[in-house]
mmCIF file of C-alpha atoms in Angstrom:
data_model
loop_
_atom_site.group_PDB
_atom_site.id
_atom_site.type_symbol
_atom_site.label_atom_id
_atom_site.label_comp_id
_atom_site.label_asym_id
_atom_site.label_seq_id
_atom_site.Cartn_x
_atom_site.Cartn_y
_atom_site.Cartn_z
ATOM 1 C CA MET A 162 -12.664 -15.023 -67.321
ATOM 2 C CA SER A 163 -12.583 -11.446 -68.596
ATOM 3 C CA ARG A 164 -9.428 -9.003 -68.587
ATOM 4 C CA LEU A 165 -11.365 -7.350 -65.463
ATOM 5 C CA ASP A 166 -12.550 -10.010 -63.476
ATOM 6 C CA ARG A 167 -9.462 -9.784 -60.703
ATOM 7 C CA GLN A 168 -10.372 -6.495 -59.683
ATOM 8 C CA SER A 169 -14.494 -7.838 -59.134
ATOM 9 C CA PHE A 170 -13.868 -7.143 -55.775
ATOM 10 C CA LEU A 171 -14.848 -3.659 -56.212
ATOM 11 C CA GLY A 172 -18.224 -4.266 -56.740
ATOM 12 C CA PRO A 173 -20.118 -6.524 -58.735
ATOM 13 C CA GLN A 174 -21.063 -3.503 -61.150
ATOM 14 C CA SER A 175 -17.541 -2.338 -61.077
ATOM 15 C CA ASP A 176 -16.823 -2.220 -64.868
ATOM 16 C CA ALA A 177 -20.209 -0.861 -66.087
ATOM 17 C CA VAL A 178 -19.716 1.631 -63.488
ATOM 18 C CA LEU A 179 -16.190 2.726 -64.823
ATOM 19 C CA ASP A 180 -16.971 1.679 -67.771
ATOM 20 C CA ALA A 181 -19.278 4.942 -67.815
ATOM 21 C CA ALA A 182 -17.056 7.260 -65.721
ATOM 22 C CA THR A 183 -15.273 10.246 -67.092
ATOM 23 C CA ILE A 184 -12.121 11.829 -66.121
ATOM 24 C CA GLY A 185 -10.290 14.769 -66.550
ATOM 25 C CA ILE A 186 -6.478 14.192 -66.646
ATOM 26 C CA VAL A 187 -5.001 17.843 -67.006
ATOM 27 C CA GLY A 188 -1.684 17.663 -67.786
ATOM 28 C CA LEU A 189 0.228 14.617 -69.932
ATOM 29 C CA GLY A 190 3.623 14.360 -68.798
ATOM 30 C CA GLY A 191 5.149 12.179 -66.243
ATOM 31 C CA GLY A 192 2.479 11.798 -63.739
ATOM 32 C CA GLY A 193 -0.155 12.290 -66.034
ATOM 33 C CA SER A 194 0.236 9.572 -68.961
ATOM 34 C CA HIS A 195 0.834 6.699 -65.700
ATOM 35 C CA ILE A 196 -2.646 7.729 -64.502
ATOM 36 C CA ALA A 197 -3.837 7.355 -68.184
ATOM 37 C CA GLN A 198 -1.953 3.948 -68.559
ATOM 38 C CA GLN A 199 -3.595 2.838 -65.118
ATOM 39 C CA THR A 200 -6.522 4.097 -65.731
ATOM 40 C CA ALA A 201 -7.240 2.382 -69.423
ATOM 41 C CA HIS A 202 -6.002 -0.704 -67.197
ATOM 42 C CA MET A 203 -9.092 -0.252 -65.140
ATOM 43 C CA GLY A 204 -11.639 -0.049 -68.063
ATOM 44 C CA VAL A 205 -12.225 3.178 -67.312
ATOM 45 C CA GLY A 206 -14.056 3.583 -70.104
ATOM 46 C CA GLY A 207 -14.494 8.242 -70.788
ATOM 47 C CA TYR A 208 -11.538 10.723 -71.069
ATOM 48 C CA VAL A 209 -10.834 14.632 -71.415
ATOM 49 C CA ASN A 210 -6.818 14.856 -71.525
ATOM 50 C CA ALA A 211 -5.451 18.647 -71.665
ATOM 51 C CA ASP A 212 -1.872 19.385 -72.251
ATOM 52 C CA PRO A 213 -0.673 21.877 -74.723
ATOM 53 C CA ASP A 214 3.100 20.292 -74.997
ATOM 54 C CA VAL A 215 4.256 17.866 -77.544
ATOM 55 C CA ILE A 216 7.291 15.193 -76.300
ATOM 56 C CA GLU A 217 10.710 15.810 -76.432
ATOM 57 C CA ASP A 218 13.779 14.359 -76.214
ATOM 58 C CA THR A 219 14.134 15.045 -72.558
ATOM 59 C CA ASN A 220 10.854 14.278 -71.379
ATOM 60 C CA THR A 221 11.245 10.438 -72.848
ATOM 61 C CA ASN A 222 12.937 9.415 -69.160
ATOM 62 C CA ARG A 223 9.337 9.330 -67.438
ATOM 63 C CA LEU A 224 6.733 10.093 -69.846
ATOM 64 C CA ILE A 225 4.787 6.414 -70.302
ATOM 65 C CA GLY A 226 4.129 5.332 -73.839
ATOM 66 C CA GLY A 227 6.537 8.301 -75.698
ATOM 67 C CA THR A 228 9.379 6.755 -77.812
ATOM 68 C CA LEU A 229 12.365 8.335 -79.271
ATOM 69 C CA ALA A 230 10.139 7.777 -82.826
ATOM 70 C CA ASP A 231 7.652 10.230 -81.170
ATOM 71 C CA VAL A 232 10.170 12.518 -80.369
ATOM 72 C CA ALA A 233 11.663 12.347 -83.978
ATOM 73 C CA VAL A 234 7.733 13.850 -85.101
ATOM 74 C CA SER A 235 6.303 15.880 -82.238
ATOM 75 C CA LEU A 236 3.755 14.224 -81.521
ATOM 76 C CA PRO A 237 1.436 15.873 -78.813
ATOM 77 C CA LYS A 238 1.794 14.215 -75.547
ATOM 78 C CA VAL A 239 -1.768 14.259 -75.568
ATOM 79 C CA THR A 240 -2.045 11.734 -78.756
ATOM 80 C CA ILE A 241 0.279 9.798 -77.071
ATOM 81 C CA ALA A 242 -2.229 8.677 -74.206
ATOM 82 C CA GLU A 243 -4.783 8.793 -76.367
ATOM 83 C CA ARG A 244 -2.661 5.774 -78.107
ATOM 84 C CA LEU A 245 -1.879 4.052 -75.081
ATOM 85 C CA ILE A 246 -5.283 4.201 -73.384
ATOM 86 C CA HIS A 247 -7.075 2.919 -77.211
ATOM 87 C CA GLY A 248 -4.520 -0.064 -76.949
ATOM 88 C CA LEU A 249 -5.814 -0.773 -73.844
ATOM 89 C CA GLN A 250 -9.685 0.187 -74.148
ATOM 90 C CA PRO A 251 -10.465 0.475 -77.961
ATOM 91 C CA ASN A 252 -13.428 1.635 -77.454
ATOM 92 C CA ALA A 253 -12.759 4.111 -74.856
ATOM 93 C CA ARG A 254 -14.424 8.003 -75.342
ATOM 94 C CA ILE A 255 -11.769 10.200 -75.147
ATOM 95 C CA LEU A 256 -11.054 14.332 -76.278
ATOM 96 C CA SER A 257 -7.393 15.077 -76.916
ATOM 97 C CA ILE A 258 -7.269 19.214 -76.152
ATOM 98 C CA GLN A 259 -3.744 19.820 -77.339
ATOM 99 C CA LYS A 260 -3.849 23.516 -75.631
ATOM 100 C CA ASP A 261 -3.798 24.662 -71.773
ATOM 101 C CA TRP A 262 -7.003 23.367 -69.820
ATOM 102 C CA HIS A 263 -8.937 26.749 -69.700
ATOM 103 C CA ALA A 264 -9.635 25.729 -73.137
ATOM 104 C CA ALA A 265 -10.898 22.641 -72.018
ATOM 105 C CA VAL A 266 -13.443 24.080 -69.022
ATOM 106 C CA ASP A 267 -16.649 22.944 -70.816
ATOM 107 C CA ASP A 268 -15.732 19.261 -71.293
ATOM 108 C CA LEU A 269 -13.754 19.409 -68.035
ATOM 109 C CA LYS A 270 -17.143 19.877 -66.587
ATOM 110 C CA LEU A 271 -18.640 17.356 -67.492
ATOM 111 C CA CYS A 272 -16.432 15.228 -65.190
ATOM 112 C CA ASP A 273 -16.904 12.896 -62.470
ATOM 113 C CA VAL A 274 -13.253 13.084 -61.301
ATOM 114 C CA ILE A 275 -10.437 15.368 -62.371
ATOM 115 C CA LEU A 276 -6.511 14.543 -61.781
ATOM 116 C CA GLY A 277 -4.226 17.074 -62.216
ATOM 117 C CA ALA A 278 -0.365 16.761 -62.986
ATOM 118 C CA VAL A 279 0.985 19.968 -63.662
ATOM 119 C CA ASP A 280 4.038 22.269 -62.458
ATOM 120 C CA GLY A 281 3.134 25.351 -60.345
ATOM 121 C CA PHE A 282 0.983 25.963 -57.547
ATOM 122 C CA LYS A 283 -1.039 29.102 -59.001
ATOM 123 C CA GLU A 284 -2.422 26.442 -61.516
ATOM 124 C CA ARG A 285 -3.278 23.526 -58.924
ATOM 125 C CA GLU A 286 -5.486 26.425 -57.212
ATOM 126 C CA GLN A 287 -7.306 27.522 -60.584
ATOM 127 C CA LEU A 288 -7.826 23.898 -60.688
ATOM 128 C CA GLU A 289 -9.118 22.945 -57.288
ATOM 129 C CA ARG A 290 -11.035 26.580 -57.096
ATOM 130 C CA PHE A 291 -12.927 25.267 -61.103
ATOM 131 C CA ALA A 292 -13.725 21.585 -59.694
ATOM 132 C CA ARG A 293 -14.791 23.141 -56.416
ATOM 133 C CA LYS A 294 -17.189 25.241 -58.283
ATOM 134 C CA HIS A 295 -18.421 22.342 -60.175
ATOM 135 C CA LEU A 296 -19.068 20.106 -57.325
ATOM 136 C CA ILE A 297 -16.173 17.582 -59.193
ATOM 137 C CA PRO A 298 -13.551 15.686 -56.553
ATOM 138 C CA TYR A 299 -9.969 17.287 -57.571
ATOM 139 C CA ILE A 300 -6.767 14.843 -57.234
ATOM 140 C CA ASP A 301 -3.631 16.376 -57.509
ATOM 141 C CA ILE A 302 0.111 15.049 -57.271
ATOM 142 C CA GLY A 303 3.044 16.855 -57.448
ATOM 143 C CA MET A 304 6.898 15.902 -56.876
ATOM 144 C CA ASP A 305 10.282 17.878 -56.489
ATOM 145 C CA VAL A 306 14.019 17.589 -55.945
ATOM 146 C CA HIS A 307 15.812 19.370 -53.659
ATOM 147 C CA ASP A 308 19.296 19.819 -52.963
ATOM 148 C CA LEU A 309 20.838 18.675 -49.519
ATOM 149 C CA GLY A 310 23.967 19.675 -49.219
ATOM 150 C CA LYS A 311 26.178 17.362 -48.713
ATOM 151 C CA LYS A 312 23.458 14.586 -47.661
ATOM 152 C CA GLY A 313 22.182 15.065 -51.623
ATOM 153 C CA PHE A 314 18.823 15.407 -52.618
ATOM 154 C CA LEU A 315 15.742 14.493 -51.040
ATOM 155 C CA VAL A 316 12.449 13.900 -53.490
ATOM 156 C CA SER A 317 9.418 14.391 -51.980
ATOM 157 C CA GLY A 318 5.554 14.706 -53.366
ATOM 158 C CA GLN A 319 1.983 14.677 -52.013
ATOM 159 C CA VAL A 320 -1.007 13.091 -53.044
ATOM 160 C CA ILE A 321 -3.709 15.253 -52.263
ATOM 161 C CA LEU A 322 -7.731 14.403 -52.622
ATOM 162 C CA SER A 323 -9.964 17.765 -52.425
ATOM 163 C CA MET A 324 -14.138 16.743 -52.356
ATOM 164 C CA PRO A 325 -16.479 19.315 -52.443
ATOM 165 C CA GLY A 326 -17.459 20.591 -48.621
ATOM 166 C CA ALA A 327 -13.984 19.006 -47.701
ATOM 167 C CA PRO A 328 -10.955 20.769 -46.569
ATOM 168 C CA CYS A 329 -8.959 22.052 -49.519
ATOM 169 C CA MET A 330 -5.440 22.454 -50.350
ATOM 170 C CA ARG A 331 -5.596 26.113 -48.094
ATOM 171 C CA CYS A 332 -6.980 24.478 -45.373
ATOM 172 C CA CYS A 333 -4.579 21.961 -44.783
ATOM 173 C CA GLY A 334 -1.421 24.457 -45.690
ATOM 174 C CA PHE A 335 0.468 22.931 -49.140
ATOM 175 C CA ILE A 336 -1.428 26.220 -50.748
ATOM 176 C CA THR A 337 -0.488 29.282 -48.850
ATOM 177 C CA ASP A 338 -0.020 33.256 -50.407
ATOM 178 C CA GLU A 339 3.973 32.835 -50.159
ATOM 179 C CA ARG A 340 3.942 29.379 -52.251
ATOM 180 C CA LEU A 341 1.910 31.620 -54.657
ATOM 181 C CA GLU A 342 4.271 34.453 -54.860
ATOM 182 C CA GLN A 343 7.943 32.173 -54.455
ATOM 183 C CA GLU A 344 6.980 29.549 -57.110
ATOM 184 C CA ALA A 345 7.960 32.153 -59.901
ATOM 185 C CA LYS A 346 11.358 32.289 -58.350
ATOM 186 C CA ARG A 347 12.270 28.631 -57.685
ATOM 187 C CA TYR A 348 11.278 25.231 -58.872
ATOM 188 C CA GLY A 349 13.783 23.421 -57.236
ATOM 189 C CA ALA A 350 17.324 21.910 -57.368
ATOM 190 C CA ALA A 351 17.883 19.745 -60.282
ATOM 191 C CA GLY A 352 16.283 22.291 -62.613
ATOM 192 C CA SER A 353 13.080 23.806 -63.419
ATOM 193 C CA ARG A 354 10.934 20.803 -63.457
ATOM 194 C CA PRO A 355 12.655 17.689 -61.516
ATOM 195 C CA GLN A 356 11.138 14.279 -62.678
ATOM 196 C CA VAL A 357 11.835 10.960 -62.559
ATOM 197 C CA VAL A 358 9.903 7.703 -63.623
ATOM 198 C CA TRP A 359 9.676 6.261 -60.491
ATOM 199 C CA SER A 360 8.438 8.555 -57.704
ATOM 200 C CA ASN A 361 5.682 10.003 -60.854
ATOM 201 C CA GLY A 362 4.623 6.445 -60.720
ATOM 202 C CA VAL A 363 4.334 6.240 -56.568
ATOM 203 C CA LEU A 364 2.148 9.393 -57.097
ATOM 204 C CA ALA A 365 0.312 7.952 -59.815
ATOM 205 C CA SER A 366 -0.594 4.808 -58.822
ATOM 206 C CA THR A 367 -1.517 6.318 -55.463
ATOM 207 C CA ALA A 368 -3.383 8.914 -57.302
ATOM 208 C CA VAL A 369 -5.455 5.944 -59.386
ATOM 209 C CA GLY A 370 -6.481 4.625 -55.698
ATOM 210 C CA LEU A 371 -7.995 7.112 -54.828
ATOM 211 C CA LEU A 372 -10.126 7.481 -57.774
ATOM 212 C CA THR A 373 -10.991 3.960 -57.352
ATOM 213 C CA GLN A 374 -12.196 4.438 -54.041
ATOM 214 C CA ILE A 375 -14.717 7.655 -55.439
ATOM 215 C CA LEU A 376 -16.165 5.838 -58.569
ATOM 216 C CA THR A 377 -16.502 2.070 -56.700
ATOM 217 C CA PRO A 378 -15.354 2.364 -53.079
ATOM 218 C CA TRP A 379 -14.806 -1.447 -51.903
ATOM 219 C CA TYR A 380 -15.341 -0.789 -47.989
ATOM 220 C CA PRO A 381 -17.401 1.534 -46.796
ATOM 221 C CA ASN A 382 -17.164 5.156 -45.636
ATOM 222 C CA PRO A 383 -14.275 6.409 -48.166
ATOM 223 C CA PRO A 384 -12.669 9.640 -47.451
ATOM 224 C CA THR A 385 -13.444 12.625 -48.337
ATOM 225 C CA PHE A 386 -9.739 14.436 -47.634
ATOM 226 C CA VAL A 387 -6.743 12.929 -48.215
ATOM 227 C CA PHE A 388 -3.769 14.451 -47.688
ATOM 228 C CA LEU A 389 -0.400 11.985 -48.671
ATOM 229 C CA ASP A 390 3.662 12.868 -48.215
ATOM 230 C CA TYR A 391 5.742 10.991 -50.207
ATOM 231 C CA ASP A 392 9.710 10.204 -49.197
ATOM 232 C CA GLY A 393 11.058 8.726 -52.212
ATOM 233 C CA ASN A 394 14.302 8.320 -49.645
ATOM 234 C CA LYS A 395 12.637 6.225 -47.992
ATOM 235 C CA GLY A 396 10.704 4.809 -49.913
ATOM 236 C CA THR A 397 7.625 5.772 -47.809
ATOM 237 C CA ILE A 398 4.076 7.378 -48.313
ATOM 238 C CA ILE A 399 2.533 8.424 -45.210
ATOM 239 C CA ARG A 400 -0.540 10.537 -44.030
ATOM 240 C CA ASN A 401 -0.306 14.677 -43.413
ATOM 241 C CA GLN A 402 -0.694 14.906 -40.125
ATOM 242 C CA ARG A 403 -3.451 17.595 -40.882
ATOM 243 C CA MET A 404 -5.503 14.982 -42.061
ATOM 244 C CA GLU A 405 -6.007 14.670 -38.218
ATOM 245 C CA LEU A 406 -6.494 18.005 -37.602
ATOM 246 C CA LEU A 407 -9.064 18.753 -40.204
ATOM 247 C CA THR A 408 -11.242 15.871 -39.135
ATOM 248 C CA ASN A 409 -14.517 17.409 -39.496
ATOM 249 C CA HIS A 410 -13.371 20.448 -40.400
ATOM 250 C CA VAL A 411 -15.867 22.749 -43.160
ATOM 251 C CA CYS A 412 -13.932 24.517 -45.674
ATOM 252 C CA PRO A 413 -13.678 28.296 -45.642
ATOM 253 C CA HIS A 414 -12.881 28.482 -48.991
ATOM 254 C CA HIS A 415 -15.139 27.361 -51.187
ATOM 255 C CA PRO A 416 -18.746 28.288 -49.533
ATOM 256 C CA PRO A 417 -21.710 26.281 -51.410
ATOM 257 C CA ASP A 418 -23.084 29.699 -52.198
ATOM 258 C CA GLU A 419 -19.918 30.289 -55.067
ATOM 259 C CA THR A 420 -20.882 26.879 -57.068
ATOM 260 C CA GLY A 421 -22.125 27.046 -60.693
ATOM 261 C CA ASP A 422 -20.029 28.466 -63.411
ATOM 262 C CA PRO A 423 -19.741 32.788 -62.622
ATOM 263 C CA LEU A 424 -19.179 32.985 -66.708
ATOM 264 C CA PHE A 425 -22.491 31.319 -67.966
ATOM 265 C CA ASP A 426 -24.263 32.942 -70.379
ATOM 266 C CA ILE A 427 -27.786 31.083 -71.713
ATOM 267 C CA ARG A 428 -27.512 33.962 -74.512
ATOM 268 C CA GLN A 429 -23.407 33.280 -76.188
ATOM 269 C CA GLN A 430 -24.512 28.981 -75.836
ATOM 270 C CA SER A 431 -23.792 26.780 -78.730
ATOM 271 C CA PHE A 432 -25.928 24.311 -78.939
ATOM 272 C CA ALA A 433 -23.718 22.500 -81.943
ATOM 273 C CA SER A 434 -23.379 18.825 -81.271
ATOM 274 C CA ARG A 435 -20.137 18.025 -79.410
ATOM 275 C CA PRO A 436 -18.738 14.671 -79.609
ATOM 276 C CA THR A 437 -19.875 11.920 -76.475
ATOM 277 C CA ILE A 438 -17.941 11.284 -73.529
ATOM 278 C CA LEU A 439 -20.252 11.312 -70.813
ATOM 279 C CA PRO A 440 -22.784 8.681 -71.535
ATOM 280 C CA SER A 441 -26.304 9.420 -69.590
ATOM 281 C CA ARG A 442 -26.866 7.913 -66.057
ATOM 282 C CA ILE A 443 -27.148 8.719 -62.272
ATOM 283 C CA ALA A 444 -24.920 11.226 -60.611
ATOM 284 C CA PRO A 445 -22.414 9.982 -58.676
ATOM 285 C CA TRP A 446 -22.756 8.399 -55.281
ATOM 286 C CA TYR A 447 -20.732 12.026 -53.632
ATOM 287 C CA ARG A 448 -23.238 14.145 -55.752
ATOM 288 C CA ARG A 449 -25.946 12.802 -55.049
ATOM 289 C CA MET A 450 -24.955 13.389 -51.238
ATOM 290 C CA TRP A 451 -23.650 16.717 -51.752
ATOM 291 C CA ASN A 452 -26.488 17.723 -53.425
ATOM 292 C CA ARG A 453 -28.918 16.147 -50.010
ATOM 293 C CA LEU A 454 -26.882 18.422 -48.049
ATOM 294 C CA ARG A 455 -27.593 21.587 -50.136
ATOM 295 C CA LYS A 456 -31.682 20.067 -50.431
ATOM 296 C CA ARG A 457 -31.163 20.054 -54.289
ATOM 297 C CA PRO A 458 -32.766 17.369 -56.550
ATOM 298 C CA ASP A 459 -30.454 14.763 -57.340
#
C-alpha cells in the first residue's frame, strides 16, 4: 500500500490530481497552519503561502508545527509551514512569501483554490474579490470569542465557500458595511486575536474537506456555496439557514464582466523565469464549467 491508498475513494486519479493542484494559503497562524499540515497529509503538491509574521511565544498555543526553539530565533511562519509540508511531501512545490498577500498576487492568481485564515472583514472581502476576479474558489475560516457575562464565553466561527458565480460573503450577510466600519473598534472579548487550537482545528478540517470536494469530488454535484456556523460551546457545525435561502441566487456583487486583472499591462510585465508551482494540465472542472457558461474556450 502507498501512504495515500486509504483515500482512494476520492477517485482512481486522485493522487495525481492532488499532487498537480496548487493552493494558496493566506495566513499561516492558528488556522492556516492546520490547513498546511492537513493538505500535506492529503498529498497536495503545490503551495503559495503568504504571511508576513514570525512566530512569537503567544503563538505556541495554536501554531501547528511551531516550537519553542523556533520562537528563540523568530522563525517566519511561512518557513515553519514549509518545513511541515516538506516533512510529508518532500517534492512539494512551495513559494513561501513572508509579506502581506498583496505582494503575492502574481502567484496567487495561478492557484486552483485560495484558503484564507485572516483576522479582519476588510481583508476577507479583498481576498474574495481578488479570487472572484480570477475565477478562483475562495474558502474562508475564522473564529471569535464572545463574552456572555455570567454565562461565561462563547467560542464561535464560520467556514464559507465562495465560488465564482455563486453567492458571495456579502450575499449571505457575513460581510456588511456595518461590520467593516466596526471591526477596527473591537475584535472580541478575549483580546485582539482570540484563538485556541481546537476550534482552529475544527474549522481548518472542515475547510480541507471542502477543498477536497472541489479538487476530487467523491460524490456527484458538490456544493458551489457553503456557509457553516461553528458553535464551540455545543461542539456543532451546522448549515447557516441562508444556504437554503440563497439557492439558485445569482451574485450581484461580482458580475462576470469584472473578471480579469484590472491592473494588467503587458508593457510592464516581467518575462523572467519564475518558480514552477503549477504543472501544465487542463483547467479544473469548475473553471471549465464557468468558461462554458461565459462561452469561453477551456
